[in-house]
């Protein structure tokens, strides 16, 4: 067999093949396929969710179900579009059966793939959506409410926290807060682009 590069040295093709064939945790048993991510591999924007649901598992693309429709609407609200300067990924690449919460070991085993995606994409800004993405990327137990509204960092990349679209579908009051987060993200990106242009 050909030598396999360590994860931290993998290019996209090798990373995609490794994720597709991954059998590190039990989630491989029930999945139809692993879902690596979708979009522009040189994107300025990286949106990170929790893990594939049933439709994502079927189609092999993140956020294609109900929550995905809302995410597309959120993107449109700040004049972004899936695939155009935007990459969408999840912490978990395989669907937890019955959409149960990810287990800590699953997150620990899977999150290095996302870490490598971040290294390859080198986004200017990460939007972490929902408790699992936020807590995993920021290595904290803090609530979304307490993390919102300020700039964090993941692997040196500026990161903003917001609610998960699936949660927003059930919680109308927090939609207004998510809108604030998106505006904050848009303003932050404008600042980052201006900084880069001046450098
Ligand atoms: N929820 C997520 O967190 N990710 C998806 O891809 C779909 C739903």
mmCIF file with all atom_site columns, N, CA, C and O in Angstrom, residues 55-56 59 61-77 80 82 88 164-166 168-169 175:
data_model
loop_
_atom_site.group_PDB
_atom_site.id
_atom_site.type_symbol
_atom_site.label_atom_id
_atom_site.label_alt_id
_atom_site.label_comp_id
_atom_site.label_asym_id
_atom_site.label_entity_id
_atom_site.label_seq_id
_atom_site.pdbx_PDB_ins_code
_atom_site.Cartn_x
_atom_site.Cartn_y
_atom_site.Cartn_z
_atom_site.occupancy
_atom_site.B_iso_or_equiv
_atom_site.pdbx_formal_charge
_atom_site.auth_seq_id
_atom_site.auth_comp_id
_atom_site.auth_asym_id
_atom_site.auth_atom_id
_atom_site.pdbx_PDB_model_num
ATOM 1   N N  . UNK A 1 55  ? -30.496 13.630 6.041  1.00 0.00 ? 55  UNK A N  1
ATOM 2   C CA . UNK A 1 55  ? -30.413 14.044 4.628  1.00 0.00 ? 55  UNK A CA 1
ATOM 3   C C  . UNK A 1 55  ? -28.973 14.273 4.189  1.00 0.00 ? 55  UNK A C  1
ATOM 4   O O  . UNK A 1 55  ? -28.606 13.981 3.047  1.00 0.00 ? 55  UNK A O  1
ATOM 5   N N  . UNK A 1 56  ? -28.185 14.787 5.121  1.00 0.00 ? 56  UNK A N  1
ATOM 6   C CA . UNK A 1 56  ? -26.767 15.020 4.811  1.00 0.00 ? 56  UNK A CA 1
ATOM 7   C C  . UNK A 1 56  ? -26.048 13.688 4.607  1.00 0.00 ? 56  UNK A C  1
ATOM 8   O O  . UNK A 1 56  ? -25.205 13.541 3.719  1.00 0.00 ? 56  UNK A O  1
ATOM 9   N N  . UNK A 1 59  ? -27.016 12.473 1.172  1.00 0.00 ? 59  UNK A N  1
ATOM 10  C CA . UNK A 1 59  ? -26.539 13.249 0.008  1.00 0.00 ? 59  UNK A CA 1
ATOM 11  C C  . UNK A 1 59  ? -25.055 13.562 0.031  1.00 0.00 ? 59  UNK A C  1
ATOM 12  O O  . UNK A 1 59  ? -24.488 13.975 -0.981 1.00 0.00 ? 59  UNK A O  1
ATOM 13  N N  . UNK A 1 61  ? -23.560 15.930 1.638  1.00 0.00 ? 61  UNK A N  1
ATOM 14  C CA . UNK A 1 61  ? -23.283 17.370 1.711  1.00 0.00 ? 61  UNK A CA 1
ATOM 15  C C  . UNK A 1 61  ? -23.841 17.922 3.021  1.00 0.00 ? 61  UNK A C  1
ATOM 16  O O  . UNK A 1 61  ? -24.945 17.546 3.419  1.00 0.00 ? 61  UNK A O  1
ATOM 17  N N  . UNK A 1 62  ? -23.081 18.826 3.696  1.00 0.00 ? 62  UNK A N  1
ATOM 18  C CA . UNK A 1 62  ? -23.585 19.380 4.947  1.00 0.00 ? 62  UNK A CA 1
ATOM 19  C C  . UNK A 1 62  ? -24.755 20.341 4.724  1.00 0.00 ? 62  UNK A C  1
ATOM 20  O O  . UNK A 1 62  ? -24.838 20.992 3.687  1.00 0.00 ? 62  UNK A O  1
ATOM 21  N N  . UNK A 1 63  ? -25.617 20.389 5.716  1.00 0.00 ? 63  UNK A N  1
ATOM 22  C CA . UNK A 1 63  ? -26.695 21.389 5.761  1.00 0.00 ? 63  UNK A CA 1
ATOM 23  C C  . UNK A 1 63  ? -27.531 21.416 4.471  1.00 0.00 ? 63  UNK A C  1
ATOM 24  O O  . UNK A 1 63  ? -27.626 22.444 3.799  1.00 0.00 ? 63  UNK A O  1
ATOM 25  N N  . UNK A 1 64  ? -28.113 20.275 4.121  1.00 0.00 ? 64  UNK A N  1
ATOM 26  C CA . UNK A 1 64  ? -29.024 20.234 2.973  1.00 0.00 ? 64  UNK A CA 1
ATOM 27  C C  . UNK A 1 64  ? -30.469 19.998 3.401  1.00 0.00 ? 64  UNK A C  1
ATOM 28  O O  . UNK A 1 64  ? -31.367 20.015 2.574  1.00 0.00 ? 64  UNK A O  1
ATOM 29  N N  . UNK A 1 65  ? -30.717 19.771 4.695  1.00 0.00 ? 65  UNK A N  1
ATOM 30  C CA . UNK A 1 65  ? -32.087 19.586 5.182  1.00 0.00 ? 65  UNK A CA 1
ATOM 31  C C  . UNK A 1 65  ? -32.712 20.913 5.588  1.00 0.00 ? 65  UNK A C  1
ATOM 32  O O  . UNK A 1 65  ? -32.330 21.972 5.084  1.00 0.00 ? 65  UNK A O  1
ATOM 33  N N  . UNK A 1 66  ? -33.678 20.848 6.503  1.00 0.00 ? 66  UNK A N  1
ATOM 34  C CA . UNK A 1 66  ? -34.392 22.056 6.961  1.00 0.00 ? 66  UNK A CA 1
ATOM 35  C C  . UNK A 1 66  ? -33.437 23.096 7.528  1.00 0.00 ? 66  UNK A C  1
ATOM 36  O O  . UNK A 1 66  ? -33.530 24.275 7.211  1.00 0.00 ? 66  UNK A O  1
ATOM 37  N N  . UNK A 1 67  ? -32.524 22.643 8.399  1.00 0.00 ? 67  UNK A N  1
ATOM 38  C CA . UNK A 1 67  ? -31.564 23.576 8.992  1.00 0.00 ? 67  UNK A CA 1
ATOM 39  C C  . UNK A 1 67  ? -30.699 24.204 7.899  1.00 0.00 ? 67  UNK A C  1
ATOM 40  O O  . UNK A 1 67  ? -30.317 25.373 7.986  1.00 0.00 ? 67  UNK A O  1
ATOM 41  N N  . UNK A 1 68  ? -30.412 23.427 6.881  1.00 0.00 ? 68  UNK A N  1
ATOM 42  C CA . UNK A 1 68  ? -29.604 23.914 5.777  1.00 0.00 ? 68  UNK A CA 1
ATOM 43  C C  . UNK A 1 68  ? -30.304 25.015 4.989  1.00 0.00 ? 68  UNK A C  1
ATOM 44  O O  . UNK A 1 68  ? -29.671 25.973 4.534  1.00 0.00 ? 68  UNK A O  1
ATOM 45  N N  . UNK A 1 69  ? -31.636 24.866 4.847  1.00 0.00 ? 69  UNK A N  1
ATOM 46  C CA . UNK A 1 69  ? -32.390 25.931 4.150  1.00 0.00 ? 69  UNK A CA 1
ATOM 47  C C  . UNK A 1 69  ? -32.269 27.228 4.931  1.00 0.00 ? 69  UNK A C  1
ATOM 48  O O  . UNK A 1 69  ? -32.110 28.311 4.356  1.00 0.00 ? 69  UNK A O  1
ATOM 49  N N  . UNK A 1 70  ? -32.375 27.108 6.260  1.00 0.00 ? 70  UNK A N  1
ATOM 50  C CA . UNK A 1 70  ? -32.235 28.321 7.073  1.00 0.00 ? 70  UNK A CA 1
ATOM 51  C C  . UNK A 1 70  ? -30.811 28.865 6.971  1.00 0.00 ? 70  UNK A C  1
ATOM 52  O O  . UNK A 1 70  ? -30.617 30.080 6.862  1.00 0.00 ? 70  UNK A O  1
ATOM 53  N N  . UNK A 1 71  ? -29.821 27.970 6.977  1.00 0.00 ? 71  UNK A N  1
ATOM 54  C CA . UNK A 1 71  ? -28.434 28.449 6.832  1.00 0.00 ? 71  UNK A CA 1
ATOM 55  C C  . UNK A 1 71  ? -28.258 29.187 5.505  1.00 0.00 ? 71  UNK A C  1
ATOM 56  O O  . UNK A 1 71  ? -27.629 30.256 5.467  1.00 0.00 ? 71  UNK A O  1
ATOM 57  N N  . UNK A 1 72  ? -28.826 28.651 4.432  1.00 0.00 ? 72  UNK A N  1
ATOM 58  C CA . UNK A 1 72  ? -28.725 29.347 3.140  1.00 0.00 ? 72  UNK A CA 1
ATOM 59  C C  . UNK A 1 72  ? -29.357 30.742 3.229  1.00 0.00 ? 72  UNK A C  1
ATOM 60  O O  . UNK A 1 72  ? -28.845 31.698 2.642  1.00 0.00 ? 72  UNK A O  1
ATOM 61  N N  . UNK A 1 73  ? -30.468 30.843 3.960  1.00 0.00 ? 73  UNK A N  1
ATOM 62  C CA . UNK A 1 73  ? -31.107 32.143 4.171  1.00 0.00 ? 73  UNK A CA 1
ATOM 63  C C  . UNK A 1 73  ? -30.230 33.080 4.987  1.00 0.00 ? 73  UNK A C  1
ATOM 64  O O  . UNK A 1 73  ? -30.156 34.280 4.702  1.00 0.00 ? 73  UNK A O  1
ATOM 65  N N  . UNK A 1 74  ? -29.557 32.517 5.996  1.00 0.00 ? 74  UNK A N  1
ATOM 66  C CA . UNK A 1 74  ? -28.655 33.329 6.821  1.00 0.00 ? 74  UNK A CA 1
ATOM 67  C C  . UNK A 1 74  ? -27.488 33.837 5.982  1.00 0.00 ? 74  UNK A C  1
ATOM 68  O O  . UNK A 1 74  ? -27.064 34.993 6.091  1.00 0.00 ? 74  UNK A O  1
ATOM 69  N N  . UNK A 1 75  ? -26.975 32.960 5.116  1.00 0.00 ? 75  UNK A N  1
ATOM 70  C CA . UNK A 1 75  ? -25.886 33.367 4.222  1.00 0.00 ? 75  UNK A CA 1
ATOM 71  C C  . UNK A 1 75  ? -26.361 34.502 3.315  1.00 0.00 ? 75  UNK A C  1
ATOM 72  O O  . UNK A 1 75  ? -25.680 35.521 3.164  1.00 0.00 ? 75  UNK A O  1
ATOM 73  N N  . UNK A 1 76  ? -27.553 34.311 2.747  1.00 0.00 ? 76  UNK A N  1
ATOM 74  C CA . UNK A 1 76  ? -28.084 35.321 1.822  1.00 0.00 ? 76  UNK A CA 1
ATOM 75  C C  . UNK A 1 76  ? -28.262 36.661 2.527  1.00 0.00 ? 76  UNK A C  1
ATOM 76  O O  . UNK A 1 76  ? -28.050 37.724 1.930  1.00 0.00 ? 76  UNK A O  1
ATOM 77  N N  . UNK A 1 77  ? -28.614 36.615 3.812  1.00 0.00 ? 77  UNK A N  1
ATOM 78  C CA . UNK A 1 77  ? -28.853 37.851 4.569  1.00 0.00 ? 77  UNK A CA 1
ATOM 79  C C  . UNK A 1 77  ? -27.593 38.702 4.665  1.00 0.00 ? 77  UNK A C  1
ATOM 80  O O  . UNK A 1 77  ? -27.680 39.921 4.810  1.00 0.00 ? 77  UNK A O  1
ATOM 81  N N  . UNK A 1 80  ? -23.973 36.343 1.173  1.00 0.00 ? 80  UNK A N  1
ATOM 82  C CA . UNK A 1 80  ? -23.083 35.217 0.887  1.00 0.00 ? 80  UNK A CA 1
ATOM 83  C C  . UNK A 1 80  ? -23.900 34.104 0.250  1.00 0.00 ? 80  UNK A C  1
ATOM 84  O O  . UNK A 1 80  ? -25.124 34.081 0.335  1.00 0.00 ? 80  UNK A O  1
ATOM 85  N N  . UNK A 1 82  ? -23.671 29.713 -0.558 1.00 0.00 ? 82  UNK A N  1
ATOM 86  C CA . UNK A 1 82  ? -23.010 28.418 -0.447 1.00 0.00 ? 82  UNK A CA 1
ATOM 87  C C  . UNK A 1 82  ? -22.053 28.215 -1.625 1.00 0.00 ? 82  UNK A C  1
ATOM 88  O O  . UNK A 1 82  ? -22.450 28.363 -2.773 1.00 0.00 ? 82  UNK A O  1
ATOM 89  N N  . UNK A 1 88  ? -18.502 25.125 4.088  1.00 0.00 ? 88  UNK A N  1
ATOM 90  C CA . UNK A 1 88  ? -19.361 24.657 5.184  1.00 0.00 ? 88  UNK A CA 1
ATOM 91  C C  . UNK A 1 88  ? -18.911 23.267 5.611  1.00 0.00 ? 88  UNK A C  1
ATOM 92  O O  . UNK A 1 88  ? -18.762 22.374 4.769  1.00 0.00 ? 88  UNK A O  1
ATOM 93  N N  . UNK A 1 164 ? -27.182 27.548 16.438 1.00 0.00 ? 164 UNK A N  1
ATOM 94  C CA . UNK A 1 164 ? -27.293 26.588 15.341 1.00 0.00 ? 164 UNK A CA 1
ATOM 95  C C  . UNK A 1 164 ? -28.616 26.807 14.604 1.00 0.00 ? 164 UNK A C  1
ATOM 96  O O  . UNK A 1 164 ? -29.644 27.012 15.241 1.00 0.00 ? 164 UNK A O  1
ATOM 97  N N  . UNK A 1 165 ? -28.590 26.761 13.266 1.00 0.00 ? 165 UNK A N  1
ATOM 98  C CA . UNK A 1 165 ? -29.847 26.966 12.535 1.00 0.00 ? 165 UNK A CA 1
ATOM 99  C C  . UNK A 1 165 ? -30.960 26.001 12.952 1.00 0.00 ? 165 UNK A C  1
ATOM 100 O O  . UNK A 1 165 ? -32.136 26.400 12.967 1.00 0.00 ? 165 UNK A O  1
ATOM 101 N N  . UNK A 1 166 ? -30.633 24.767 13.282 1.00 0.00 ? 166 UNK A N  1
ATOM 102 C CA . UNK A 1 166 ? -31.689 23.822 13.706 1.00 0.00 ? 166 UNK A CA 1
ATOM 103 C C  . UNK A 1 166 ? -32.339 24.286 15.008 1.00 0.00 ? 166 UNK A C  1
ATOM 104 O O  . UNK A 1 166 ? -33.541 24.116 15.212 1.00 0.00 ? 166 UNK A O  1
ATOM 105 N N  . UNK A 1 168 ? -32.493 27.500 15.870 1.00 0.00 ? 168 UNK A N  1
ATOM 106 C CA . UNK A 1 168 ? -33.252 28.709 15.529 1.00 0.00 ? 168 UNK A CA 1
ATOM 107 C C  . UNK A 1 168 ? -34.620 28.376 14.945 1.00 0.00 ? 168 UNK A C  1
ATOM 108 O O  . UNK A 1 168 ? -35.567 29.143 15.105 1.00 0.00 ? 168 UNK A O  1
ATOM 109 N N  . UNK A 1 169 ? -34.712 27.216 14.284 1.00 0.00 ? 169 UNK A N  1
ATOM 110 C CA . UNK A 1 169 ? -36.012 26.798 13.743 1.00 0.00 ? 169 UNK A CA 1
ATOM 111 C C  . UNK A 1 169 ? -37.026 26.597 14.866 1.00 0.00 ? 169 UNK A C  1
ATOM 112 O O  . UNK A 1 169 ? -38.229 26.730 14.657 1.00 0.00 ? 169 UNK A O  1
ATOM 113 N N  . UNK A 1 175 ? -33.624 34.158 16.979 1.00 0.00 ? 175 UNK A N  1
ATOM 114 C CA . UNK A 1 175 ? -33.316 34.518 15.586 1.00 0.00 ? 175 UNK A CA 1
ATOM 115 C C  . UNK A 1 175 ? -32.771 35.933 15.502 1.00 0.00 ? 175 UNK A C  1
ATOM 116 O O  . UNK A 1 175 ? -31.870 36.222 14.721 1.00 0.00 ? 175 UNK A O  1
#
